[in-house]
Coordinates of C-alpha atoms and ligand atoms in Angstrom, one line a residue:
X1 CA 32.2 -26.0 -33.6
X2 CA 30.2 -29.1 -34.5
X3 CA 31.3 -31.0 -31.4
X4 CA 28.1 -31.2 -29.7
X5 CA 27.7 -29.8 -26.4
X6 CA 27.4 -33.6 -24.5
X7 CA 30.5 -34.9 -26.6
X8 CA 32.3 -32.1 -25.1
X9 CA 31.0 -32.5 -22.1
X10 CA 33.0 -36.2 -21.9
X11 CA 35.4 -35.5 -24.1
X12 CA 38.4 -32.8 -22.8
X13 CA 40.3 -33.3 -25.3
X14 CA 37.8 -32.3 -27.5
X15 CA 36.3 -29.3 -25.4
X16 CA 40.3 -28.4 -25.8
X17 CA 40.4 -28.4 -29.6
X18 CA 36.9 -26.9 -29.7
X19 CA 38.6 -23.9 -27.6
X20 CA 41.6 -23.8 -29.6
X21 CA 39.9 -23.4 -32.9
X22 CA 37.6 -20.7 -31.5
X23 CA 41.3 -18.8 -30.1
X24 CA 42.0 -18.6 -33.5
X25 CA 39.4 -16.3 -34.4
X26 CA 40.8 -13.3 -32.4
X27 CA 43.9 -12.2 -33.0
X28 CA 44.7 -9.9 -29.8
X29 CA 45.0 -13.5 -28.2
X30 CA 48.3 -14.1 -29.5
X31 CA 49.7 -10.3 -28.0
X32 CA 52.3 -10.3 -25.3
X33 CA 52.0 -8.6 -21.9
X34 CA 55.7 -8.1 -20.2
X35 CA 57.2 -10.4 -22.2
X36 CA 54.2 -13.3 -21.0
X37 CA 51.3 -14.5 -23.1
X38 CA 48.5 -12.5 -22.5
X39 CA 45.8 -14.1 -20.1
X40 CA 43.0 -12.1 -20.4
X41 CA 40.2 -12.4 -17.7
X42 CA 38.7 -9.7 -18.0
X43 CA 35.9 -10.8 -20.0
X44 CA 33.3 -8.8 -17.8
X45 CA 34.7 -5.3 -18.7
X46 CA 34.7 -6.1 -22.0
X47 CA 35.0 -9.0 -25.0
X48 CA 37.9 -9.4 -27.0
X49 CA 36.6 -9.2 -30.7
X50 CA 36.6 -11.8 -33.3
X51 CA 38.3 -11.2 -36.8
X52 CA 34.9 -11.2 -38.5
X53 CA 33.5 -8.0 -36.5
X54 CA 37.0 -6.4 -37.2
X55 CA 36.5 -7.0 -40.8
X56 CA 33.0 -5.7 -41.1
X57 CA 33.6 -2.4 -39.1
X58 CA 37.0 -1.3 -41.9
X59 CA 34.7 -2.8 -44.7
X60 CA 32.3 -0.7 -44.0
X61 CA 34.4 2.3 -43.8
X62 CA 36.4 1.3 -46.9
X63 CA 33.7 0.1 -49.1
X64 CA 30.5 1.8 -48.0
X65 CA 30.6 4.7 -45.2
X66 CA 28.2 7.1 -45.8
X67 CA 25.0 8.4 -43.9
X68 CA 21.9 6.1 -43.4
X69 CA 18.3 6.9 -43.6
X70 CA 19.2 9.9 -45.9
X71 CA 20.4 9.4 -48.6
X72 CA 18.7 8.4 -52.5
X73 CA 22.4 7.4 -53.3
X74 CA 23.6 4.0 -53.6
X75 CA 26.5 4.0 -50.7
X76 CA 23.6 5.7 -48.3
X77 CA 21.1 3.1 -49.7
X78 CA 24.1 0.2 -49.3
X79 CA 24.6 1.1 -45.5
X80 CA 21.4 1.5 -44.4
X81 CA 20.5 -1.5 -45.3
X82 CA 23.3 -3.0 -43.5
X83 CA 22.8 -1.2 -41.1
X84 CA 18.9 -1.9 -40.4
X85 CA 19.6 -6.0 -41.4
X86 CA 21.1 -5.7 -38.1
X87 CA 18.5 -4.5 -36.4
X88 CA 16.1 -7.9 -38.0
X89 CA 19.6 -10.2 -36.8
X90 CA 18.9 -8.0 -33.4
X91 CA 15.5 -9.0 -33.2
X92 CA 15.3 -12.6 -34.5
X93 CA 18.5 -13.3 -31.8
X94 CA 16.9 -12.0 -28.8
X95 CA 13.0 -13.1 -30.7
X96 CA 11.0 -9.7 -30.6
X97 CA 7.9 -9.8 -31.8
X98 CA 9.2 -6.7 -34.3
X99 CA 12.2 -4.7 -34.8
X100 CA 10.5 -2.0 -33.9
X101 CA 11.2 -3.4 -30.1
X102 CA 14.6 -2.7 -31.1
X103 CA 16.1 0.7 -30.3
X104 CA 19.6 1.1 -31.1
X105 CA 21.4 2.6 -28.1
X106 CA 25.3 3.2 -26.8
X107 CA 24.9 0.4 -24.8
X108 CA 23.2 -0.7 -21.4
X109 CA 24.3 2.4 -19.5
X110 CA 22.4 4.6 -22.2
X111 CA 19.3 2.1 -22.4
X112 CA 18.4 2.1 -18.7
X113 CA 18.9 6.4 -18.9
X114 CA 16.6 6.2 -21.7
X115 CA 13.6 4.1 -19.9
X116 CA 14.5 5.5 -16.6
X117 CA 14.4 8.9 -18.3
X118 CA 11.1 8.6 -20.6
X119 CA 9.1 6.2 -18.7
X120 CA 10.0 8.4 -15.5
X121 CA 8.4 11.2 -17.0
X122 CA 5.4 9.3 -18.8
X123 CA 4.6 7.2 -15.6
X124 CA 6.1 8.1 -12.8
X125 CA 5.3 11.2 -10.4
X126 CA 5.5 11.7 -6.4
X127 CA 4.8 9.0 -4.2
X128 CA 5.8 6.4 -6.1
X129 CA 8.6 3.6 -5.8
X130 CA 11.1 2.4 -8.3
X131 CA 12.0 -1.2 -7.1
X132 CA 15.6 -2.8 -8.3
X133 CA 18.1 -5.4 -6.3
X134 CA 20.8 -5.0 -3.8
X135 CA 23.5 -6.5 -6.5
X136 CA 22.8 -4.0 -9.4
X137 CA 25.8 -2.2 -11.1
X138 CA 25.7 1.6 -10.6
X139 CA 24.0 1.4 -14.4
X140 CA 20.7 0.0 -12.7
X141 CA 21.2 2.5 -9.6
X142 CA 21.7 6.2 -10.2
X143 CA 19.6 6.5 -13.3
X144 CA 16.5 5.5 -11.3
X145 CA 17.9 7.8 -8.2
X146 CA 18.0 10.6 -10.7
X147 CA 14.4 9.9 -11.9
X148 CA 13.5 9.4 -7.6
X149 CA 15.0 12.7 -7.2
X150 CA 13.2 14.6 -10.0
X151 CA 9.9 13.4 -9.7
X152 CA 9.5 13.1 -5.5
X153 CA 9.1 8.9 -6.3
X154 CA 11.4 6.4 -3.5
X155 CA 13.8 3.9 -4.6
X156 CA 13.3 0.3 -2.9
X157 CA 15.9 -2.4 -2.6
X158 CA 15.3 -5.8 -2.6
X159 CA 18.1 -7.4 -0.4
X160 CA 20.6 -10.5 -1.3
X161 CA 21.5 -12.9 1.2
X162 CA 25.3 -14.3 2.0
X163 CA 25.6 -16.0 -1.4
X164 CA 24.7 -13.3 -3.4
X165 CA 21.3 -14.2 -4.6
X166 CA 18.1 -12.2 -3.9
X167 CA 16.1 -12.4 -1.4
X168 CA 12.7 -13.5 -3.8
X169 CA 10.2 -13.3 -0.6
X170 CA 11.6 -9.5 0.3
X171 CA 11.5 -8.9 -3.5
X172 CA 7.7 -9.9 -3.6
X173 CA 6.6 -8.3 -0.2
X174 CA 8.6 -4.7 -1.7
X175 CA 6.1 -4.8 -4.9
X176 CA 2.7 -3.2 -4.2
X177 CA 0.6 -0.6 -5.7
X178 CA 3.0 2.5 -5.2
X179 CA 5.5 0.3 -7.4
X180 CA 5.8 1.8 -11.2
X181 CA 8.6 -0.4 -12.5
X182 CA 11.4 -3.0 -11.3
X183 CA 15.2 -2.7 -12.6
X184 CA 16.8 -6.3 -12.5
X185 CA 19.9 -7.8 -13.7
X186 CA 20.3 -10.7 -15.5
X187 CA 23.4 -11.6 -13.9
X188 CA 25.7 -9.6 -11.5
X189 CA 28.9 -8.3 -12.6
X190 CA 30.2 -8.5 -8.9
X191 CA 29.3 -11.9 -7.9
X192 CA 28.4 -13.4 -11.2
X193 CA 24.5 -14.8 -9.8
X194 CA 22.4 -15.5 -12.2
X195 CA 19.1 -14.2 -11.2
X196 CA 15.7 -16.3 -11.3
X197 CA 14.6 -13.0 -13.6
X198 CA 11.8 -15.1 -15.3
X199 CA 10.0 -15.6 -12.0
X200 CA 10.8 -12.2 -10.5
X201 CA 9.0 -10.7 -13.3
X202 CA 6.4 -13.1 -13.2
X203 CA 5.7 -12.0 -9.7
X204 CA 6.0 -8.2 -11.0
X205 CA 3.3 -8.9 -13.5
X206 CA 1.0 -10.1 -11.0
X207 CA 0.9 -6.8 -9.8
X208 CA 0.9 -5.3 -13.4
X209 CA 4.6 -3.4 -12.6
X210 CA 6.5 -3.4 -15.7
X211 CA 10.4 -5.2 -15.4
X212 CA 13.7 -4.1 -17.1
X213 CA 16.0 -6.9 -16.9
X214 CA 19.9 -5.1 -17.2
X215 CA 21.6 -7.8 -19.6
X216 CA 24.6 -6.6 -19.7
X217 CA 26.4 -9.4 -18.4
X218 CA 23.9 -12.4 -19.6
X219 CA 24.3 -11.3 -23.7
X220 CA 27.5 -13.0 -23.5
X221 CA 26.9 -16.5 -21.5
X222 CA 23.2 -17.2 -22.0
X223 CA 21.0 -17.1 -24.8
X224 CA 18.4 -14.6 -24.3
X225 CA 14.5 -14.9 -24.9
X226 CA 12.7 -12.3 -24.1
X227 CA 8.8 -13.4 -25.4
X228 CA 10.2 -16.1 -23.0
X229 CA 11.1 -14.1 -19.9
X230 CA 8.0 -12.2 -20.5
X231 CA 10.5 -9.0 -20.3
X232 CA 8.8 -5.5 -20.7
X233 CA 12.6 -4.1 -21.6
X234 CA 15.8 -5.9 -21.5
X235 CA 19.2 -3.7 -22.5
X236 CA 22.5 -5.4 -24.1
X237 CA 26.1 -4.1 -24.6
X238 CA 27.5 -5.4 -28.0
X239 CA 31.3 -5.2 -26.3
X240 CA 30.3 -7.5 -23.6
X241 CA 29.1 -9.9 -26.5
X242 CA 32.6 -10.0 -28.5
X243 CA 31.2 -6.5 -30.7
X244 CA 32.2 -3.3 -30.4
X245 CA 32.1 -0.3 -28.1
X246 CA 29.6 2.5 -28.4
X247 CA 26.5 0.6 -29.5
X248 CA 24.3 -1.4 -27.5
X249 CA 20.3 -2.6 -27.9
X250 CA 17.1 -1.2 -26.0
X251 CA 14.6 -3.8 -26.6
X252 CA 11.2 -2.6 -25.0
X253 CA 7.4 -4.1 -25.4
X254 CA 5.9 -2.0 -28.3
X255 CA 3.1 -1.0 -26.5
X256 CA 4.9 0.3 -24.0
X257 CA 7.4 2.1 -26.2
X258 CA 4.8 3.5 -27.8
X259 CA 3.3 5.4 -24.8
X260 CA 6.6 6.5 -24.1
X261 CA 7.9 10.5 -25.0
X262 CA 11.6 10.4 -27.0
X263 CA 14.6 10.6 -24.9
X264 CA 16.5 13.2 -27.4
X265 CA 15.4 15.3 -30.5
X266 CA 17.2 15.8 -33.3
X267 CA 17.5 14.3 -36.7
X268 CA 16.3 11.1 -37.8
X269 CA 13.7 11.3 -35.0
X270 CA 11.3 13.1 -36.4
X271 CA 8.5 12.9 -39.3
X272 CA 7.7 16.2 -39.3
X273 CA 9.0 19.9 -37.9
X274 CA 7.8 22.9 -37.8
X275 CA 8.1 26.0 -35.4
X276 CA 4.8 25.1 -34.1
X277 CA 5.3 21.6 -34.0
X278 CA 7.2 18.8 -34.4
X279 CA 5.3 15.2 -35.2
X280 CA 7.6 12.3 -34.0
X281 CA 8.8 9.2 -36.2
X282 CA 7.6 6.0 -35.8
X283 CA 9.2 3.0 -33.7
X284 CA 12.2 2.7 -33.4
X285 CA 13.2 5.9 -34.6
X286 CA 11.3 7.8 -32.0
X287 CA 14.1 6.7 -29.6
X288 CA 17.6 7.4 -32.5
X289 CA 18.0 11.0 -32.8
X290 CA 21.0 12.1 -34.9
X291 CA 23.7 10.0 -36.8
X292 CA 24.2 6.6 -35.2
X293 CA 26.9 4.4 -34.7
X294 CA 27.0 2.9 -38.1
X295 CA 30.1 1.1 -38.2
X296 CA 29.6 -0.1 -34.7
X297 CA 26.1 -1.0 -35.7
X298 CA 27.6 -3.2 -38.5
X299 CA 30.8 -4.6 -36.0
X300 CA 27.6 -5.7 -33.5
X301 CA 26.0 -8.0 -36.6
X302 CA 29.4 -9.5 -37.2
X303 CA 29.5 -10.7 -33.3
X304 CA 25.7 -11.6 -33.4
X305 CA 26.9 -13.8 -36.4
X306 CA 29.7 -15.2 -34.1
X307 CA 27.1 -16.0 -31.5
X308 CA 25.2 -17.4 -33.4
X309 CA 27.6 -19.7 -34.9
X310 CA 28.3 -21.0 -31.1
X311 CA 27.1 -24.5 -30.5
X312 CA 25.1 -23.2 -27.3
X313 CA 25.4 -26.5 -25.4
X314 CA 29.4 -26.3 -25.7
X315 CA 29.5 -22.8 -24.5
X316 CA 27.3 -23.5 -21.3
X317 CA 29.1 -26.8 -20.4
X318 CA 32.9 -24.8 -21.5
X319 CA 32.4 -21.9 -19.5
X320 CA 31.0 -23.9 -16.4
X321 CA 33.9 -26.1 -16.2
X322 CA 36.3 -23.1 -16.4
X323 CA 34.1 -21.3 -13.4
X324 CA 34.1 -24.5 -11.2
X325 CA 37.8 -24.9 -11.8
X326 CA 38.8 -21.7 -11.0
X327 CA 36.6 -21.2 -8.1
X328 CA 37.7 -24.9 -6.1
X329 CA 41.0 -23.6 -7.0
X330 CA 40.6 -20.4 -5.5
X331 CA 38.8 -22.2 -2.0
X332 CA 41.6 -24.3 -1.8
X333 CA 43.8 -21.7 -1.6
X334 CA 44.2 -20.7 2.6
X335 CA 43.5 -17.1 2.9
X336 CA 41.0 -16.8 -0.3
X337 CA 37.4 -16.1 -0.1
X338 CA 35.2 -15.8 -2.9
X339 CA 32.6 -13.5 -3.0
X340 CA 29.1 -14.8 -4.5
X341 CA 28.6 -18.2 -3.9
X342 CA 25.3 -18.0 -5.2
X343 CA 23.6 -21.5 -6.9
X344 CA 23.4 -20.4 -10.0
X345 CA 26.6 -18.3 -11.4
X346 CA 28.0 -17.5 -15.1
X347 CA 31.1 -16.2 -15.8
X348 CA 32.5 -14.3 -13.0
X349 CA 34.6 -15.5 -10.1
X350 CA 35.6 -12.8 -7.4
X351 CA 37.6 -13.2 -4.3
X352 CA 39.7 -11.2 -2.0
X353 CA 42.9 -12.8 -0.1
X354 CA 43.4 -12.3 3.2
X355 CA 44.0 -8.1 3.9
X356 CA 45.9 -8.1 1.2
X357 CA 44.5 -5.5 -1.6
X358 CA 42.7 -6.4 -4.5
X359 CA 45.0 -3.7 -6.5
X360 CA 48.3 -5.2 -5.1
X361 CA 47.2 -8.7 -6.6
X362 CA 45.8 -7.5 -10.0
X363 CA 49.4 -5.3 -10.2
X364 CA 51.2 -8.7 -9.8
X365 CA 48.9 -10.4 -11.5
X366 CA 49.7 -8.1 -14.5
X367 CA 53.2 -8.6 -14.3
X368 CA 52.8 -12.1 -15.2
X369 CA 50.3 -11.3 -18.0
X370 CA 46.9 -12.3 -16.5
X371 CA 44.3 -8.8 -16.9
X372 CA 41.7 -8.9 -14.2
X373 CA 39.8 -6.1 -12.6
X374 CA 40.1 -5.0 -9.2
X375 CA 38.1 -2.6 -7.5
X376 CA 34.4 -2.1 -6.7
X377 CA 33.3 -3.2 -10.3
X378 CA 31.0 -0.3 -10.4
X379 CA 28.8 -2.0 -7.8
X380 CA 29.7 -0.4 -4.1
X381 CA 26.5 -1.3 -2.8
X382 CA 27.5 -5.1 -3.3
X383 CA 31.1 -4.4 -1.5
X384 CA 29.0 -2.5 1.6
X385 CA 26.9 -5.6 1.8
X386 CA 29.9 -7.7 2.4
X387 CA 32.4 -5.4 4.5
X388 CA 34.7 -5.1 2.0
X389 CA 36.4 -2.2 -0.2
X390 CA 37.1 -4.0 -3.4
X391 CA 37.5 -7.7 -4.8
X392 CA 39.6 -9.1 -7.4
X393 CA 37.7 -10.3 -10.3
X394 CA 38.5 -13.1 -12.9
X395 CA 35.5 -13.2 -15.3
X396 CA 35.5 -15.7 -18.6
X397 CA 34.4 -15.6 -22.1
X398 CA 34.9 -18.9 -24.2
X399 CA 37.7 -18.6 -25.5
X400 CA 39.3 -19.2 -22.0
X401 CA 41.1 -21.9 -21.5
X402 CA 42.0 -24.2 -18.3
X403 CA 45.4 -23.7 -18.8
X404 CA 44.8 -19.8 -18.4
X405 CA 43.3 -20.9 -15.0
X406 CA 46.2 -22.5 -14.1
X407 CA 47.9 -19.5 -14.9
X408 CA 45.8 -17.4 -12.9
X409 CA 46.0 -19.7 -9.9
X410 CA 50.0 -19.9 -9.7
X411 CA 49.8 -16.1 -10.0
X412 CA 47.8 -16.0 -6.9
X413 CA 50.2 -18.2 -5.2
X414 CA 53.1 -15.5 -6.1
X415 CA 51.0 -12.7 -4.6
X416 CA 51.3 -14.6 -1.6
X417 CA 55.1 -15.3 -1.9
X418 CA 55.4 -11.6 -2.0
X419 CA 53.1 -10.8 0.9
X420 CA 54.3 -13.2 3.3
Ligands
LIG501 N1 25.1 -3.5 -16.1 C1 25.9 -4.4 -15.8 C2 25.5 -5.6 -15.0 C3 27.3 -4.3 -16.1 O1 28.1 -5.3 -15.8 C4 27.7 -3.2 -16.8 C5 29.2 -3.0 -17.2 C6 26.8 -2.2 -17.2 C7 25.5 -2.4 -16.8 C8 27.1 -1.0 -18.0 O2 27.4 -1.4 -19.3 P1 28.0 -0.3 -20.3 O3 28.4 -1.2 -21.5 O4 26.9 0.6 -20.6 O5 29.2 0.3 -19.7 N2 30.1 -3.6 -16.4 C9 31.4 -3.5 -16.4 C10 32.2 -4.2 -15.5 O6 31.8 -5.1 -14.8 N3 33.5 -3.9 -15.7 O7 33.5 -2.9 -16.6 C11 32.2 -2.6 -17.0

């Protein structure tokens, strides 16, 4: 990991060892699928997860689980302070102005309910419009068609072209003054574009709209800024970002948090209740009713450790090689197309292969130990854009390696031995 990210970059032996080393860190690596080493490119679902967050999550729950916030007892005290040091890692890694941006949440699924939910009812009534993109996951989609469908607002689509990459002068001429907020991905888990989000939401602000930016699949191959993007909320998965499952970050511009209502009541949300009335906590706990997800909280520090431990450089120029390889790989296949061709891409390649079904090719596929996901990713609107039911998806984290592209490549050469 101290191989800089330009020796690497002329070096391949040295990108090779750099991968190697970091293998070592997760130990699912070395399992066996039907007797083959598991080649796991399935990176978009979810990360594999280092040793470190494995050993943070059963420390806690050997040497410290107990309830946070609550307690005057020294295992209560012990874990809520691990627990809320995450939330300062949280902010310093993503650079919020205050940790009170940052709302713990199960993940991006829960943080676009929550703004799409309590923003919807602060700010958004009939005869309004709730803008987002024609590549979003279903995460960035029904949420806001709920919220459309309770309040008498319209949902408006900006379109993509045939690359895969939206269409920026039907994005601006779709903002106006009916427009209460924007829904945006980072980067598609279909097609794997990376969107020009710091401009989009430039061109939101103009018109003071406020943008969430669905990060889901960016924690994981960029490093995210949000003073930078000028983001009003950005949501994050810690599984996508080599933590675990169930716990994910809301970040959200205080001020804007602040005018919002809480999403759920219970515990922990409250500073005061009577039958009369209940007074509501401050930021963030506004937004965390009831117990969290402690040891989940703790396994997400652990992987922000890991990220943080990444030389940056080596992970951009590492997982672009592996994405151009596999994808003139793929082209040069006859009967491949792949699907998203846009300029900018991380971490995602997905193709189909002649009318051959993307199930049939991940079953095979499967057979020789290579995990990819097949299907509509949770993103149908992307497959009705191109005329297609499904595509077969290879997505990479950095522990990939070439040789696991090679892998995947004579794989989709036996798919084609058994369909022709
Ligand atoms: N947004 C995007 C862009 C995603 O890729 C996903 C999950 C979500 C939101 C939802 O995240 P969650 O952690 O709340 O479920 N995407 C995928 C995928 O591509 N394959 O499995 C899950």
């Amino acid at each position: 990991m101290m191989t800089s990210g330009t020796t690497l970059l002329q070096n391949d032996d040295a990108l090779q060892a750099w991968t190697m080393k970091l293998r070592e860190q997760f130990p699912i690596l070395n399992e066996h699928v039907h007797s083959k080493r598991l080649v796991y490119l399935d990176n978009a679902a979810t990360t594999q997860k280092p040793e470190s967050v494995l050993s943070a999550m059963e420390g806690y729950y050997r040497h410290l689980n107990s309830n946070i916030h609550r307690g005057v007892h020294f295992l209560s005290e012990q874990a809520t302070e691990a627990y809320e040091g995450v939330r300062e890692k949280l902010r310093s890694y993503i650079n919020a102005a205050a940790t009170g941006e940052i709302v713990f949440v199960r993940g991006t699924t829960e943080a676009i309910n929550l703004v799409a939910d309590s923003f919807g009812r602060a700010f958004v009534k009939a005869g309004d419009e709730v803008l987002i993109s024609g590549m979003e996951h279903h995460s960035n989609i029904v949420p806001w068609q709920l919220l459309c469908e309770r309040t008498g607002a319209s949902l408006k689509v900006a379109p993509i072209d045939d690359r895969g990459e939206i269409i920026v002068e039907e994005f601006e001429r779709l903002l106006n003054k009916r427009t209460r907020i924007v829904g945006l991905a980072h980067v598609s888990n279909a097609l794997g574009t990376v969107n020009p989000v710091k401009h989009l939401i430039d061109l939101a602000h103009r018109h003071d709209i406020p943008v969430l930016v669905d990060g889901a699949q960016a924690g994981p191959h960029l490093r995210i800024d949000v003073r930078d993007l000028d983001c009003d909320f950005y949501a994050l998965s810690a599984h996508k970002m080599y933590g675990p499952t169930g716990i994910g970050v809301l970040y959200g511009k205080q001020r804007l948090l602040e005018s919002m209502p809480p999403y759920q009541g219970g515990g922990d949300m409250i500073r005061s209740v009577t039958f009369e009335k209940t007074v509501f906590n401050d930021l963030p706990y506004k937004f965390e009713a009831g117990t969290p997800s402690i040891a989940e909280g703790i396994g997400f520090g652990a992987a922000l450790d890991f990220l943080t431990s990444l030389d940056w450089r080596a992970v951009s120029v590492h997982e672009h090689s592996l994405l151009e390889k596999a994808s003139d790989a793929l082209c040069n296949i006859p009967g491949v197309r792949i699907i998203g061709t846009a300029r900018e891409k991380a971490g995602v390649v997905s193709f189909v292969l002649n009318d051959v079904h993307p199930h049939d090719i991940g079953t095979i596929l499967d057979q020789e130990g290579i995990a990819v996901r097949t299907g509509h990713h949770c993103a149908q609107p992307v497959m009705l854009r191109y005329g297609i039911p499904a595509t077969v998806r290879a997505s990479f984290a950095v522990y990939n390696t070439k040789e696991e592209i090679e892998a995947l490549i004579r794989g989709i050469y036996r798919v084609k031995e058994v369909f022709h």
